[in-house]
Coordinates of C-alpha atoms in Angstrom, one line a residue:
D11 CA -12.5 -96.3 -2.2
L12 CA -13.0 -96.0 1.6
F13 CA -13.1 -92.2 1.8
K14 CA -16.5 -90.7 1.1
P15 CA -16.4 -86.9 0.4
E16 CA -20.1 -86.5 1.1
V17 CA -19.4 -87.8 4.7
A18 CA -16.7 -85.2 5.2
V19 CA -18.9 -82.4 3.9
K20 CA -21.8 -83.5 6.1
T21 CA -19.5 -83.9 9.2
Y22 CA -17.9 -80.5 8.8
A23 CA -21.4 -78.8 8.3
E24 CA -22.8 -80.6 11.4
H25 CA -19.9 -79.6 13.5
L26 CA -20.1 -76.0 12.5
D27 CA -23.8 -75.9 13.3
A28 CA -23.2 -77.5 16.7
W29 CA -20.4 -75.1 17.5
Q30 CA -22.6 -72.1 16.7
A31 CA -25.3 -73.6 18.9
I32 CA -22.8 -74.1 21.7
D33 CA -21.8 -70.4 21.5
E34 CA -25.4 -69.3 21.6
L35 CA -26.1 -71.5 24.6
G36 CA -23.3 -69.8 26.5
F37 CA -20.7 -72.5 26.8
D38 CA -17.1 -71.4 27.5
G39 CA -15.1 -72.9 24.7
L40 CA -14.5 -75.3 21.9
G41 CA -11.6 -77.6 21.3
F42 CA -9.8 -78.6 18.1
N43 CA -6.9 -81.0 17.7
E44 CA -4.6 -82.2 15.0
H45 CA -4.3 -85.7 13.6
H46 CA -3.0 -86.9 10.2
C47 CA -3.8 -89.6 7.7
S48 CA -6.3 -91.4 9.7
P49 CA -10.0 -92.1 9.6
Y50 CA -10.0 -91.2 13.4
G51 CA -11.0 -87.7 12.6
F52 CA -11.3 -85.1 9.8
M53 CA -9.2 -82.5 11.6
N54 CA -5.8 -82.5 10.0
S55 CA -5.8 -78.7 10.3
P56 CA -7.3 -77.5 13.6
N57 CA -6.5 -73.9 12.6
L58 CA -8.8 -74.1 9.6
M59 CA -11.6 -75.5 11.7
A60 CA -11.1 -72.9 14.4
A61 CA -11.1 -70.1 11.8
S62 CA -14.3 -71.5 10.4
A63 CA -15.8 -71.6 13.9
A64 CA -14.6 -68.1 14.7
Q65 CA -16.8 -66.8 11.9
R66 CA -19.9 -68.7 13.2
T67 CA -19.4 -67.8 16.9
K68 CA -19.2 -64.5 18.9
R69 CA -17.9 -65.2 22.4
V70 CA -16.8 -68.8 22.9
K71 CA -13.0 -69.4 23.4
L72 CA -11.3 -71.4 20.6
L73 CA -8.8 -73.9 22.1
I74 CA -6.5 -75.5 19.6
Y75 CA -5.3 -78.5 21.6
G76 CA -3.2 -78.8 19.8
N77 CA -1.0 -78.0 16.9
L78 CA 1.7 -80.7 16.6
L79 CA 4.6 -78.3 17.1
P80 CA 7.5 -80.5 16.0
L81 CA 5.8 -81.1 12.6
H82 CA 5.2 -77.4 11.7
E83 CA 7.5 -74.7 10.4
P84 CA 7.2 -72.5 13.5
L85 CA 7.3 -69.0 12.0
R86 CA 4.5 -70.0 9.6
L87 CA 2.5 -71.5 12.5
A88 CA 3.1 -68.3 14.6
E89 CA 1.7 -66.2 11.7
E90 CA -1.3 -68.4 11.2
L91 CA -2.2 -68.5 14.9
A92 CA -1.8 -64.7 15.2
M93 CA -4.2 -64.3 12.2
L94 CA -6.6 -66.6 14.0
D95 CA -6.4 -64.5 17.2
C96 CA -7.2 -61.5 15.1
L97 CA -10.1 -63.2 13.2
S98 CA -11.6 -64.2 16.6
N99 CA -10.9 -60.9 18.3
G100 CA -8.7 -62.4 20.9
R101 CA -10.5 -65.7 21.6
L102 CA -7.7 -68.1 20.8
I103 CA -6.1 -70.4 23.3
S104 CA -3.2 -72.0 21.6
G105 CA -2.3 -75.6 22.5
F106 CA 0.8 -77.4 21.4
A107 CA 1.4 -81.1 21.4
R108 CA 4.0 -83.5 20.1
G109 CA 1.8 -86.0 18.2
I110 CA 2.1 -89.8 17.9
P111 CA 4.7 -91.9 16.1
R112 CA 2.6 -92.5 13.0
E113 CA 2.4 -88.7 12.3
Y114 CA 6.2 -88.5 12.4
Q115 CA 6.4 -91.4 9.9
V116 CA 3.9 -89.7 7.5
H117 CA 5.9 -86.4 7.6
N118 CA 9.3 -88.0 7.4
V119 CA 10.5 -86.4 10.7
P120 CA 12.6 -88.6 13.0
L121 CA 10.7 -89.3 16.2
S122 CA 14.0 -89.0 18.1
D123 CA 14.0 -85.3 17.2
S124 CA 10.5 -84.7 18.6
R125 CA 11.4 -83.2 22.0
A126 CA 14.2 -80.9 20.6
R127 CA 12.0 -79.8 17.7
F128 CA 9.2 -79.1 20.1
E129 CA 11.3 -76.9 22.4
E130 CA 12.9 -75.0 19.5
A131 CA 9.6 -74.4 17.8
F132 CA 8.0 -73.2 21.1
D133 CA 10.8 -70.7 21.6
I134 CA 10.4 -69.4 18.0
V135 CA 6.6 -69.1 18.2
T136 CA 6.6 -67.2 21.6
K137 CA 9.4 -64.9 20.4
A138 CA 7.5 -64.1 17.2
W139 CA 4.4 -63.2 19.3
T140 CA 6.1 -61.1 21.9
E141 CA 9.1 -59.4 20.4
D142 CA 8.9 -56.6 17.8
V143 CA 11.8 -58.0 15.9
F144 CA 13.5 -61.3 16.7
S145 CA 16.3 -63.5 15.4
Y146 CA 16.8 -67.2 16.2
E147 CA 19.6 -69.6 15.4
G148 CA 18.7 -73.2 16.1
K149 CA 19.4 -76.8 15.0
F150 CA 16.2 -77.1 12.9
W151 CA 15.2 -73.5 12.1
S152 CA 16.9 -70.1 11.9
Y153 CA 15.6 -66.6 11.3
K154 CA 17.2 -63.2 11.2
D155 CA 15.5 -59.9 11.9
V156 CA 11.8 -61.1 11.6
A157 CA 8.9 -58.9 12.5
L158 CA 5.6 -60.8 12.7
W159 CA 2.6 -59.2 11.0
P160 CA -0.2 -59.5 12.0
R161 CA 0.5 -59.8 15.7
P162 CA -1.9 -61.5 18.1
V163 CA -4.7 -59.3 19.7
Q164 CA -3.9 -60.8 23.1
R165 CA -0.9 -59.2 24.8
P166 CA 1.7 -60.3 25.4
R167 CA 0.5 -63.4 23.6
P168 CA -2.4 -65.9 23.6
E169 CA -2.7 -68.3 26.5
I170 CA -0.8 -71.6 25.8
W171 CA -2.0 -75.0 26.9
M172 CA 0.1 -78.1 26.7
P173 CA -0.1 -81.8 27.8
V174 CA 2.2 -82.5 30.7
V175 CA 5.7 -81.6 29.7
S176 CA 8.9 -80.9 31.7
K177 CA 11.7 -78.4 31.0
I178 CA 9.7 -75.6 29.3

């Protein structure tokens, strides 16, 4: 067995301690990214890591750079990120990315749908954050008369960072 749970436990604890120290030293922000099924990193849920860091820090911004937007159910992601903005009292910077081919294979999502799924999910997340009630009819996801609770602390929405993209 190549995976060692004790290494994961130690790695997470060390990172949380370091992030707390970074906050106390006055740094501006921390970054979290998402990767799946790889020994490259132990951060398949950057939102969980950012939520943990939010509880150990007081002022540092929490940049999630980024959630792999085409691989998530967008309303669920909008809710989770809104919760994180509330848990951190408005310190979230939400980043969205498309991911790498291996991650599409793992999640059984056609890579050819990546751009369209990204654009559709982006529209849904931003509508969920900014409109009191919204509906959306898309190729991949559809919603009718949805009101997001909780809503983000930051108005009209958290800042969004993305790798270089066109057409958004």
